[in-house]
Coordinates of C-alpha atoms and ligand atoms in Angstrom, one line a residue:
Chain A
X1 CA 142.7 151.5 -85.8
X2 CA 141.0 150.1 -89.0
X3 CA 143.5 152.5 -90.9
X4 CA 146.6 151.9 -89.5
X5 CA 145.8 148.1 -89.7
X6 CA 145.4 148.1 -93.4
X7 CA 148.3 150.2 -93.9
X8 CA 150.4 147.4 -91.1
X9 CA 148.7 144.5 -93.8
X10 CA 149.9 146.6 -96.9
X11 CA 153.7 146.7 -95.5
X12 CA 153.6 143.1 -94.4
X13 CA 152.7 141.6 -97.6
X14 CA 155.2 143.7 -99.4
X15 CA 158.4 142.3 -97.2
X16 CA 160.5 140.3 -99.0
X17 CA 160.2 137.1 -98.2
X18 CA 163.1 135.3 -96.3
X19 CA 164.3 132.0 -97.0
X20 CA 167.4 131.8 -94.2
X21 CA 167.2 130.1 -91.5
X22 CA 170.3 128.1 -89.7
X23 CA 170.9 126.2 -86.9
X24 CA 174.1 127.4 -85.2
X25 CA 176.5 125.1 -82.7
X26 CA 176.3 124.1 -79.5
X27 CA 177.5 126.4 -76.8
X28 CA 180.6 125.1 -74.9
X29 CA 179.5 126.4 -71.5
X30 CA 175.2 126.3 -71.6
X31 CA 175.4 123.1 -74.3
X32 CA 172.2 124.4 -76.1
X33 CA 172.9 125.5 -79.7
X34 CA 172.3 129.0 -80.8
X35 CA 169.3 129.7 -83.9
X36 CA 168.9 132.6 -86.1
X37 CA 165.8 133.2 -88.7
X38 CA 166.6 136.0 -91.7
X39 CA 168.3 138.7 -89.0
X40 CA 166.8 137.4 -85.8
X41 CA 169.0 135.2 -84.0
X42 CA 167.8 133.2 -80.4
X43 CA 170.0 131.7 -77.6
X44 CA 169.3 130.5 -74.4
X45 CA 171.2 130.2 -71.0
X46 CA 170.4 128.4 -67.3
X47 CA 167.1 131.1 -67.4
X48 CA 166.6 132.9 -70.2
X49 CA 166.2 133.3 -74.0
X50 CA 167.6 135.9 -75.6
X51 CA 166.2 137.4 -79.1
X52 CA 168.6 140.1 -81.1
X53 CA 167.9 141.8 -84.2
X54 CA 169.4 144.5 -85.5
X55 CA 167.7 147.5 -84.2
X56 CA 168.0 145.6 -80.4
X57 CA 167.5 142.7 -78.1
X58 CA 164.9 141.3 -75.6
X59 CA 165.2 138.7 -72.8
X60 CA 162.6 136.2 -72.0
X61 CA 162.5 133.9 -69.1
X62 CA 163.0 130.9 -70.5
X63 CA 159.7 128.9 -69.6
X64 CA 157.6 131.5 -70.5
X65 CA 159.6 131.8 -74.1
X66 CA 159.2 127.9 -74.2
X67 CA 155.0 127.3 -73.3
X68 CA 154.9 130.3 -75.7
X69 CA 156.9 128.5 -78.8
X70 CA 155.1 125.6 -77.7
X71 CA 151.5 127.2 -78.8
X72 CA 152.9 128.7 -81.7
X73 CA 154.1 125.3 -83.2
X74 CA 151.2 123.1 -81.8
X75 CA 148.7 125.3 -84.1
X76 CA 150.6 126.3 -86.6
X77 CA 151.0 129.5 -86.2
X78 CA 147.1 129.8 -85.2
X79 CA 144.8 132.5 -85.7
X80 CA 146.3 135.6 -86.4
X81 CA 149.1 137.3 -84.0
X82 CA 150.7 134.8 -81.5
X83 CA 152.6 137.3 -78.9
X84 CA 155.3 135.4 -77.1
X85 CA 155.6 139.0 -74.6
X86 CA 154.7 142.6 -75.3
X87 CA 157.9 142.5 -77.6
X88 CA 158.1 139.0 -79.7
X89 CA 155.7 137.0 -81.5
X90 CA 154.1 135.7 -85.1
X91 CA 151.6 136.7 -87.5
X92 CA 150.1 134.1 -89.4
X93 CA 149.1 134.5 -93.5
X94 CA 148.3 131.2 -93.8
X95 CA 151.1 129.8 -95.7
X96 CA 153.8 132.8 -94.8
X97 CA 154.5 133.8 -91.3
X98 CA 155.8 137.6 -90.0
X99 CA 158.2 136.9 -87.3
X100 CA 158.2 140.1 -85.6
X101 CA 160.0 142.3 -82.2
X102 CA 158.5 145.4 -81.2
X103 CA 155.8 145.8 -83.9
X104 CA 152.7 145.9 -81.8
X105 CA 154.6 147.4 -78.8
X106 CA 154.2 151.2 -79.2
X107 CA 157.3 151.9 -77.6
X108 CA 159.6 150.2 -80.0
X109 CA 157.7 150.5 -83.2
X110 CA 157.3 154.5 -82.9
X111 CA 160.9 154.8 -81.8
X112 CA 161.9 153.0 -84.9
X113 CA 163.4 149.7 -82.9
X114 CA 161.2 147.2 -84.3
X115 CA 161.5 144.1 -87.0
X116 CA 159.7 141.9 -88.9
X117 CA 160.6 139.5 -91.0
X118 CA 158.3 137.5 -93.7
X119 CA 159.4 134.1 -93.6
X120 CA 157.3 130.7 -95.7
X121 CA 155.9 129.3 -92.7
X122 CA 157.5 125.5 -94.3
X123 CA 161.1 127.3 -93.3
X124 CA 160.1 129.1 -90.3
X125 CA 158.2 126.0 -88.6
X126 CA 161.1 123.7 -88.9
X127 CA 163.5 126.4 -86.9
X128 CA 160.9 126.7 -84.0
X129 CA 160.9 123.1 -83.9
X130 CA 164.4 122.8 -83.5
X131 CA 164.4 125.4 -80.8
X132 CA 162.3 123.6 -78.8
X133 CA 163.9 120.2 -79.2
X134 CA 167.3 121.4 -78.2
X135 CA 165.9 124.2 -75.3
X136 CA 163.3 121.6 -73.8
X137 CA 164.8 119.5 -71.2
X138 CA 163.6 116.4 -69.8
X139 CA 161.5 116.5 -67.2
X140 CA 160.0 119.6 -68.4
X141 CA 156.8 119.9 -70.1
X142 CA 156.0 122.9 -71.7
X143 CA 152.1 121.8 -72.4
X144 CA 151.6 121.2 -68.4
X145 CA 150.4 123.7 -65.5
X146 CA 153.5 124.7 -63.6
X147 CA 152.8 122.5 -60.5
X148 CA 152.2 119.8 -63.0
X149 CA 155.8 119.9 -64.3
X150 CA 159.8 119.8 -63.7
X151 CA 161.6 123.5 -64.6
X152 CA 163.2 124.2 -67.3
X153 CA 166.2 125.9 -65.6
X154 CA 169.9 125.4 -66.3
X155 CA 172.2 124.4 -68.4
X156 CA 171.5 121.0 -71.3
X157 CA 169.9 117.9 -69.5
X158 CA 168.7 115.8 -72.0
X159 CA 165.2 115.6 -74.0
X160 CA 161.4 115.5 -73.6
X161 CA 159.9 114.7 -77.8
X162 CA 157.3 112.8 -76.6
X163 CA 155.8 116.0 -74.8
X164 CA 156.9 118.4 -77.6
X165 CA 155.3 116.2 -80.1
X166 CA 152.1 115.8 -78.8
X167 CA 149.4 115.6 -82.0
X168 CA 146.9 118.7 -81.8
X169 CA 143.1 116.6 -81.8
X170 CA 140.9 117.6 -84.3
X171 CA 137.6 115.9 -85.1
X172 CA 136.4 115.9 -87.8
X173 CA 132.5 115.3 -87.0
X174 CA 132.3 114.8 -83.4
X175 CA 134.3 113.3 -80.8
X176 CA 134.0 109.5 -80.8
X177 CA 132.0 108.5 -84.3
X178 CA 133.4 105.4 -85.5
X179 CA 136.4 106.8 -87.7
X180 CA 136.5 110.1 -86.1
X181 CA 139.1 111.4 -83.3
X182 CA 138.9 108.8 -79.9
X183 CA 137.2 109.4 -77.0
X184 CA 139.7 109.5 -74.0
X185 CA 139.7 106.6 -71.3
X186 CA 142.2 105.5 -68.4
X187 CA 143.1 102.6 -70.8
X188 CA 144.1 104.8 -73.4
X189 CA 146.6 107.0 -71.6
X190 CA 144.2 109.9 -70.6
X191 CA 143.1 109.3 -67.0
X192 CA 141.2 112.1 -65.0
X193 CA 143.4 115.6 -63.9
X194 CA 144.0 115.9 -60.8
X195 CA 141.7 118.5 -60.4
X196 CA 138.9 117.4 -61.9
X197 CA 137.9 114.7 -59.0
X198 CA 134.3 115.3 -58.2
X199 CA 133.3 115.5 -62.1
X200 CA 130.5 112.9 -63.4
X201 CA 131.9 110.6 -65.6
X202 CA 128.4 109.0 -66.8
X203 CA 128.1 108.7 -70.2
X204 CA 124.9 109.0 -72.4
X205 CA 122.3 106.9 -72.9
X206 CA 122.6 106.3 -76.3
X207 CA 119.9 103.9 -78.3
X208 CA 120.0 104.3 -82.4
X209 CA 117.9 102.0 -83.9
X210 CA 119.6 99.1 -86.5
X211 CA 121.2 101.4 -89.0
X212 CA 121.7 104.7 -87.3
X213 CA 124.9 103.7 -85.3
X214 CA 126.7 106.3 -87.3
X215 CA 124.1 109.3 -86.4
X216 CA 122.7 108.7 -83.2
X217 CA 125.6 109.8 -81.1
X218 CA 126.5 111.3 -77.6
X219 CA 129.1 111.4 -75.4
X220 CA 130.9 113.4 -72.4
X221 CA 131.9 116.3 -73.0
X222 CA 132.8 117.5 -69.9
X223 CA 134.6 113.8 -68.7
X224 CA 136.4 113.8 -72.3
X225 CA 137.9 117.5 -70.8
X226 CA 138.9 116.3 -67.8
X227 CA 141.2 113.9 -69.2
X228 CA 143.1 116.0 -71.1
X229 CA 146.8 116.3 -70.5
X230 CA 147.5 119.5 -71.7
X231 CA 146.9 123.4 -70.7
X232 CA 145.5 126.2 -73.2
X233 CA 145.7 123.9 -76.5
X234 CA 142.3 124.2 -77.8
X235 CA 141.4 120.9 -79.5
X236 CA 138.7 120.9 -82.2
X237 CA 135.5 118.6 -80.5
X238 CA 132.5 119.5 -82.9
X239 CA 132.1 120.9 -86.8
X240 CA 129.1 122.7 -88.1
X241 CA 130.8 124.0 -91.8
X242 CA 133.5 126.4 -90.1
X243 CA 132.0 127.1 -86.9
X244 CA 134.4 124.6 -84.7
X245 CA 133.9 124.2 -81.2
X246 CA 137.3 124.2 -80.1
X247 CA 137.1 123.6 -75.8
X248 CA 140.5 123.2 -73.5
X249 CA 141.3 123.2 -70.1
X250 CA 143.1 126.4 -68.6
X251 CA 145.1 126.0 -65.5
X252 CA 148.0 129.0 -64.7
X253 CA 148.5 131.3 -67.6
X254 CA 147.8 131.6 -71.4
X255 CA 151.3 131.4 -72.1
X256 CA 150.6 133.9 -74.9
X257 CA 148.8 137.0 -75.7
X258 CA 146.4 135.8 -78.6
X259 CA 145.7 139.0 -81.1
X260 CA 142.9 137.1 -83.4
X261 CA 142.2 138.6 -86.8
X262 CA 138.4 137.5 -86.5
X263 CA 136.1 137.8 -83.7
X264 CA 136.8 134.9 -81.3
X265 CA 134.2 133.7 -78.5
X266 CA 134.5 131.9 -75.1
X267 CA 132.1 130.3 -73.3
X268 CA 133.1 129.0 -69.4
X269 CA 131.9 125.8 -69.3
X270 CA 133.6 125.6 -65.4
X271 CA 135.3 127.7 -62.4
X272 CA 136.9 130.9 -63.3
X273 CA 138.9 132.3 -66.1
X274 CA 139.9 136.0 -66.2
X275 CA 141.1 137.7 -69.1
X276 CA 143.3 140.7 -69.4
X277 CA 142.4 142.4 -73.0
X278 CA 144.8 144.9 -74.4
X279 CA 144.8 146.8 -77.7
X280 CA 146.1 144.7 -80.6
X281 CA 147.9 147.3 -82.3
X282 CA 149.5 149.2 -79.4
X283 CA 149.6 146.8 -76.3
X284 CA 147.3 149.6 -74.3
X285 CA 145.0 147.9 -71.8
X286 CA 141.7 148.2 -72.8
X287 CA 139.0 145.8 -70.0
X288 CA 139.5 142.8 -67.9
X289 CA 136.7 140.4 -68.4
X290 CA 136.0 137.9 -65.5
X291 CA 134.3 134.7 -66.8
X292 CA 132.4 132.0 -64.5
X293 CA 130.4 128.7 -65.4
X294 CA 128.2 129.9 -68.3
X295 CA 129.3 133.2 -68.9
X296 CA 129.6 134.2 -72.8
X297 CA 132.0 136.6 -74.0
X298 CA 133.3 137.8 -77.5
X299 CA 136.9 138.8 -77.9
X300 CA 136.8 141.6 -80.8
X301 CA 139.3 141.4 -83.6
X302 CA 141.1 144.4 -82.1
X303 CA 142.3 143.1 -79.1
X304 CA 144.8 140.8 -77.8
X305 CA 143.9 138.7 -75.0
X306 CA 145.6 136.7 -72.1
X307 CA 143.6 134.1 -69.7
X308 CA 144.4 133.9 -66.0
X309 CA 142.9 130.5 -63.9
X310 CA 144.0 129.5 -60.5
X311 CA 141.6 126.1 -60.5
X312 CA 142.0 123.7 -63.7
X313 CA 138.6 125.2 -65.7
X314 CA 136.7 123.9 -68.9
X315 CA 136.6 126.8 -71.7
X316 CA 134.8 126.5 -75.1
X317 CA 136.8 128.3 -77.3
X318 CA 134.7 129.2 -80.4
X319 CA 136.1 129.7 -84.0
X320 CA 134.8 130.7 -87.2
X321 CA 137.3 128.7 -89.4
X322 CA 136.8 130.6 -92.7
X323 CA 139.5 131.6 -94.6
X324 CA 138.0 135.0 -95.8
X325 CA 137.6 136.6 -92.4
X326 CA 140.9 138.3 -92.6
X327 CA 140.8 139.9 -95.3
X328 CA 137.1 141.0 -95.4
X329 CA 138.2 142.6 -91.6
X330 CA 141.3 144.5 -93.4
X331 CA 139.2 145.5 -96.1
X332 CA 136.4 147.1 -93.5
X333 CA 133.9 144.2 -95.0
X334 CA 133.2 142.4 -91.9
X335 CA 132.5 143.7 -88.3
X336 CA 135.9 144.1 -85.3
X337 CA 132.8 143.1 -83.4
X338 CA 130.7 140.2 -84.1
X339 CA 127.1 141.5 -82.9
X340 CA 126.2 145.5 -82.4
X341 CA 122.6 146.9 -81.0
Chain B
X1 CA 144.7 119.1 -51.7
X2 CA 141.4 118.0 -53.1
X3 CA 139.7 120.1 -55.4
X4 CA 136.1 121.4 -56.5
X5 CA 134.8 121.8 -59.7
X6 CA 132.6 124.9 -59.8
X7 CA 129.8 124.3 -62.8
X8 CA 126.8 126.6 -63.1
X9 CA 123.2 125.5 -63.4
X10 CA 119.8 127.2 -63.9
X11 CA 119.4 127.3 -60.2
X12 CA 122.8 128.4 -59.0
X13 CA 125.1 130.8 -61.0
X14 CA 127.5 133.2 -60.2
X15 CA 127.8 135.6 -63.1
X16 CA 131.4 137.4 -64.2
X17 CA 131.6 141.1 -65.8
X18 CA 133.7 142.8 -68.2
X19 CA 135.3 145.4 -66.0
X20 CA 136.7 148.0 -68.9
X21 CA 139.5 150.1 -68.5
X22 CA 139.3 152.0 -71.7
X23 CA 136.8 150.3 -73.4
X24 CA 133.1 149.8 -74.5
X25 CA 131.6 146.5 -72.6
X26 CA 129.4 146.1 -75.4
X27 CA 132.6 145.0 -77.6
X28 CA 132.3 142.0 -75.7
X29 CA 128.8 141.0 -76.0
X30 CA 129.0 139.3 -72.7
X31 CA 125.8 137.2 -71.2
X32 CA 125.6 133.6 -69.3
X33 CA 123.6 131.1 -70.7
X34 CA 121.6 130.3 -67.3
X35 CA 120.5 133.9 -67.3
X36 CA 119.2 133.7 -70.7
X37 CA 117.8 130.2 -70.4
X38 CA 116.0 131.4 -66.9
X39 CA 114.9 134.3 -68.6
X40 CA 113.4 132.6 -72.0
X41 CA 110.4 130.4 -72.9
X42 CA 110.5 127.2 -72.9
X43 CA 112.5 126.0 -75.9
X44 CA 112.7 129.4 -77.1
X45 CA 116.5 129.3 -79.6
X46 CA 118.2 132.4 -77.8
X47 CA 121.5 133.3 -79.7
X48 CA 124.4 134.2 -76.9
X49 CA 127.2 133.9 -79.7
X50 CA 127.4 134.6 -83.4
X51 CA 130.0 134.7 -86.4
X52 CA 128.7 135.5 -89.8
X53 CA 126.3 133.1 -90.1
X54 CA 127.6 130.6 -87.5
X55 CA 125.0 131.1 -83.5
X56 CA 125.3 129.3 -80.5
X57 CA 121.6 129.1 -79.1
X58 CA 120.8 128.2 -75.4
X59 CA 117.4 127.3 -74.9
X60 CA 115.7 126.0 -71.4
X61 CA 114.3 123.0 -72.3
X62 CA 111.0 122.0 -70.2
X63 CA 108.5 119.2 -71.7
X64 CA 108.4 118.1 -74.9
X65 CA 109.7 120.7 -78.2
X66 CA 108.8 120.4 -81.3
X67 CA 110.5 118.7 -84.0
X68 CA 112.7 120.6 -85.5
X69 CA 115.2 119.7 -88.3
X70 CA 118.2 121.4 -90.4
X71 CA 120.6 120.7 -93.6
X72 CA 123.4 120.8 -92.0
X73 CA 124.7 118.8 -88.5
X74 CA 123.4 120.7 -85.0
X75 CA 125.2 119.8 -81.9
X76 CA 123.7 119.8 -78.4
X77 CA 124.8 120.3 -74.7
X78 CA 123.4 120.0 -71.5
X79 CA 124.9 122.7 -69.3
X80 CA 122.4 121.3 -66.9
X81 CA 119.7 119.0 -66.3
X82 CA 118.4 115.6 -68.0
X83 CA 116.9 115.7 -71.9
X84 CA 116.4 113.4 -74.3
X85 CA 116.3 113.9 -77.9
X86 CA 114.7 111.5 -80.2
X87 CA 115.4 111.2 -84.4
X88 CA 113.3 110.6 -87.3
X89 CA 115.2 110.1 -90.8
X90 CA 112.6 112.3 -92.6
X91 CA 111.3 110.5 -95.7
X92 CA 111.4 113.8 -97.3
X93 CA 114.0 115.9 -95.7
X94 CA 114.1 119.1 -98.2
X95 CA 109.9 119.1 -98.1
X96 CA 111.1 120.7 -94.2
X97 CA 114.2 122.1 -94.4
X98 CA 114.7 123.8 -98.1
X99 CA 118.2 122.6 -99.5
X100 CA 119.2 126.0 -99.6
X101 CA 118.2 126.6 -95.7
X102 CA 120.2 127.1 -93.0
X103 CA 119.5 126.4 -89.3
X104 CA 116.9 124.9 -87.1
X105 CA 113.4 124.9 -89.0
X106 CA 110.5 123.9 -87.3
X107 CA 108.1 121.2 -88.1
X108 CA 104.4 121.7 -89.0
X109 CA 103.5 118.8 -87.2
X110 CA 104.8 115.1 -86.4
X111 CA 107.7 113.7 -88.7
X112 CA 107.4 110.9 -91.3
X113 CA 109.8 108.7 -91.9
X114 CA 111.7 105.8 -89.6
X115 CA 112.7 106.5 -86.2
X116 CA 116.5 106.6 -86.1
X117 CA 116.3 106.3 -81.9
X118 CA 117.3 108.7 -79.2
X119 CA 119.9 109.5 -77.0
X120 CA 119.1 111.0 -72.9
X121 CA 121.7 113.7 -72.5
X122 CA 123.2 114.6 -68.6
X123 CA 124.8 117.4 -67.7
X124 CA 128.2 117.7 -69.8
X125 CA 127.0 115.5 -72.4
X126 CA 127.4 116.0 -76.3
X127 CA 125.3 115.3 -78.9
X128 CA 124.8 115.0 -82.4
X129 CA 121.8 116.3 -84.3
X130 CA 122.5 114.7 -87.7
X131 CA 121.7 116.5 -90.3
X132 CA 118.3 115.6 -92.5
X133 CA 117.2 114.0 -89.2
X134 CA 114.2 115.7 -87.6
X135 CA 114.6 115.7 -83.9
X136 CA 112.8 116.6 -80.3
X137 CA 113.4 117.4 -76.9
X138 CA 111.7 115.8 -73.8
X139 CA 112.5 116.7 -70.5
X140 CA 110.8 116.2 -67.1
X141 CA 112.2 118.9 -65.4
X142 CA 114.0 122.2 -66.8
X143 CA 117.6 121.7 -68.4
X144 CA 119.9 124.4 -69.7
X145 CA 120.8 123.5 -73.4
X146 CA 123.4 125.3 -76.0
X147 CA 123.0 124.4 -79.5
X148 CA 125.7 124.7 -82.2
X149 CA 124.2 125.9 -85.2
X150 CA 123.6 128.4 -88.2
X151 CA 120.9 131.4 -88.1
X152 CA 118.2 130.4 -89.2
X153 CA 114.2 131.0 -88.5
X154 CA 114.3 129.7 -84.8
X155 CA 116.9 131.9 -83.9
X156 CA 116.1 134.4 -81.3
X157 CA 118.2 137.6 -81.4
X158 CA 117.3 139.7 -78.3
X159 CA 120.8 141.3 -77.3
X160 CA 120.2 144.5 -75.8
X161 CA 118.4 141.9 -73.3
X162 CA 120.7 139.4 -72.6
X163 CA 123.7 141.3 -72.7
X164 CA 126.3 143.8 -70.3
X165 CA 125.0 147.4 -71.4
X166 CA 127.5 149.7 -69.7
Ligands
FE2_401 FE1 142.4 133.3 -78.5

């Protein structure tokens, strides 16, 4: 595994890197324009995207290819391997980006079917941006639980930029310090989901002395959750040098299957998240881990990992932010697994 | 429909399991925090998550702590029950915590230096341990608290305990 990662890291870096991208016309009979990036190309129709590139072509339906895009431009790129499917998805280097089909599906990639293309992620960002501006149509939000949103389905109908546009929420401290990212109230937009009802929305009894306004601070952690407007977007609440505590709310599906290159933790802070885990390299299934209030669970750097909840459910997703990890991994420095005994 | 929010709590948990297909559940290091907090001593700094350097601790908190403080900002949780946590800006901050230190170091004895004030934390609740600050715990009946932090002398590392095995 270790080996053949290096050698994947090796090959990736030495891709050339491509500069094309284009934005094609719009189709007489669907009205959504056609894309292509280097020698992928995308389309959609009433229910589907379509990805072809040279050595073949794959078919997504197209909400799934949509909350998936969606991830993969709200965190630019993210951590790692963003699989859209089992065929189609990123890698991020941190300032380039592999857009790939069929290189971490064994199936393709040993039958010699797969592509990837290196791409600065400043060109490739701007194409996925486009695609979801054009394939989004109103009424459809690719950020919302399915029974919290229109469908995507058929042929152009209009726009939806407010919900494609959403700012990812980062603090920079903690939540709520004067100067730092706002709490989230009725009054400003964020009232409570639907099903978070029965939660306590108290807030702390804070009491700083004159002077200590700045530094004697609490707030709701929980409450601040349940107002959030989004599904699977992890939103950065608390910084301790990199360690970022980065909670969402997970209702439906992870709309991707996340291939970290760094170990990657999750605490359930509420209900029930499950968690298929596959091989990161080959797509082989590996465990399913089942998560309830409290549970603790660290996703290896080898894996790829998809979260499953049926009730809206608080997750602290926890992330060591340094930019070294990567490369000490590749270069058998640092641990697939965080902690060993 | 009208739906319930399922939290956990010292008292009443429900723990998951890694169910592996072709895999090794240690490689997921998997616990839950009321189990380990059940399980500890009071105020004992029980790592259930590390990266490099980086832990999250749970400790049960139960009466008053020590002080403890740190070079670097701590944030703390309660995942259940009531604590307060009250701040002193040390007058000498590095004469407890060594500029070059990292995580939670405990206090000899009582702070000096000018209380800062406190903040009483409820379940869900989010606070900041600033850093340079020494700070307690108080609470009047147990509370389940996870602590964002660095390794550091406090930290209790006790896996093979805390963890799935097999
Ligand atoms: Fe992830």
């Amino acid at each position: 595994m270790a080996m053949s990662e290096t050698a994947h890291q090796a090959a990736a870096s030495n891709l050339p890197l491509v500069m094309r991208t284009e934005i094609g016309a719009i189709d007489n009979v669907t009205g959504y324009r056609t894309f292509s990036a280097g020698s992928f190309s995308f389309a959609r129709d009433e229910y589907f995207a379509r990805i072809t590139w040279p050595e073949g072509t794959h078919t997504m339906p197209v909400d799934a290819f949509l909350r998936a895009m969606m991830r993969d431009v709200a965190w630019g790129f993210f951590y790692g391997t963003v699989n859209f499917d089992d065929v189609i998805g990123t890698v991020n280097h941190y300032g380039e980006v592999t857009l790939f089909a069929g290189r971490y599906n064994d199936a393709y990639h040993n039958a010699g079917r797969d592509r990837e293309e290196r791409f600065p992620s400043e060109v490739l960002m701007p194409l996925f941006k486009a695609i979801m501006s054009d394939w989004t149509n109103q009424g459809f939000d690719p950020f919302a639980a399915p029974m919290e949103t229109g469908a995507p389905w058929g042929s152009k109908n209009g726009h939806n930029e407010s919900a494609i546009t959403r700012t990812r929420v980062s603090a920079k401290r903690i939540v709520g310090l004067p100067g730092d990212t706002p709490l989230r109230t009725d009054a400003n937009g964020f009232p409570v989901n639907r099903m978070f009802p029965d939660l306590d929305q108290s807030t702390p009894i804070v009491e700083p002395e004159p002077g200590f306004e700045g530094e004697v601070w609490a707030y709701n952690l929980f409450d601040y959750l349940s107002r959030s407007d989004v599904t699977w977007n992890p939103s950065v609440c608390s910084v301790v040098g990199e360690s970022l505590f980065c909670p969402t709310t997970e209702e439906f599906a992870l709309p991707i299957d996340h291939g970290n290159d760094r170990c990657e933790w999750f605490i359930t802070l509420s209900d029930e998240i499950d968690w298929d885990i596959k091989d990161k390299e080959t797509g082989k299934p590996r465990a399913k881990v089942i998560t309830r209030a409290g549970d603790v669970s660290c996703m290896p750097a080898d894996i790829r990992h998809k979260g499953y909840a049926k009730k809206r459910a608080m997750l602290l997703v926890w992330e060591n932010g340094s930019p070294i990890i990567p490369e000490l991994i590749l270069k058998g420095e640092a641990p697939i697994v965080s902690v060993t005994w | 429909m009208e739906y319930t929010t399922r939290l956990g709590s010292l008292a009443d948990y429900d723990k998951g399991k890694v169910i592996p297909i072709d895999d090794d559940p240690k490689n997921y290091v998997f616990s839950n925090i009321f189990e380990v907090a059940s399980q500890s001593a009071p105020y004992e700094r029980v790592a259930v998550a590390k990266n490099f350097e980086y832990v999250i601790e749970v400790a049960r908190a139960e009466g008053s702590s020590d002080w403890y403080s740190a070079t670097h900002d701590e944030f703390v949780l309660s995942m259940d029950g009531v604590v307060e946590v009250q701040f002193v800006k040390l007058d000498d901050p590095a004469a407890v915590a060594p500029p070059e230190s990292q995580g939670a170091v405990k206090l000899a004895g009582e702070p000096a230096g000018r209380k800062m004030g406190r903040v009483v934390l409820s379940r869900g609740h989010q606070g900041l341990l600033p850093r340079g600050a020494a700070y307690r715990f108080i609470a009047h009946a147990p509370a389940c608290l996870m602590i964002q932090t660095v390794e550091g002398p406090e930290t209790v590392q006790k896996w093979a305990e805390i963890c799935q095995n097999s």
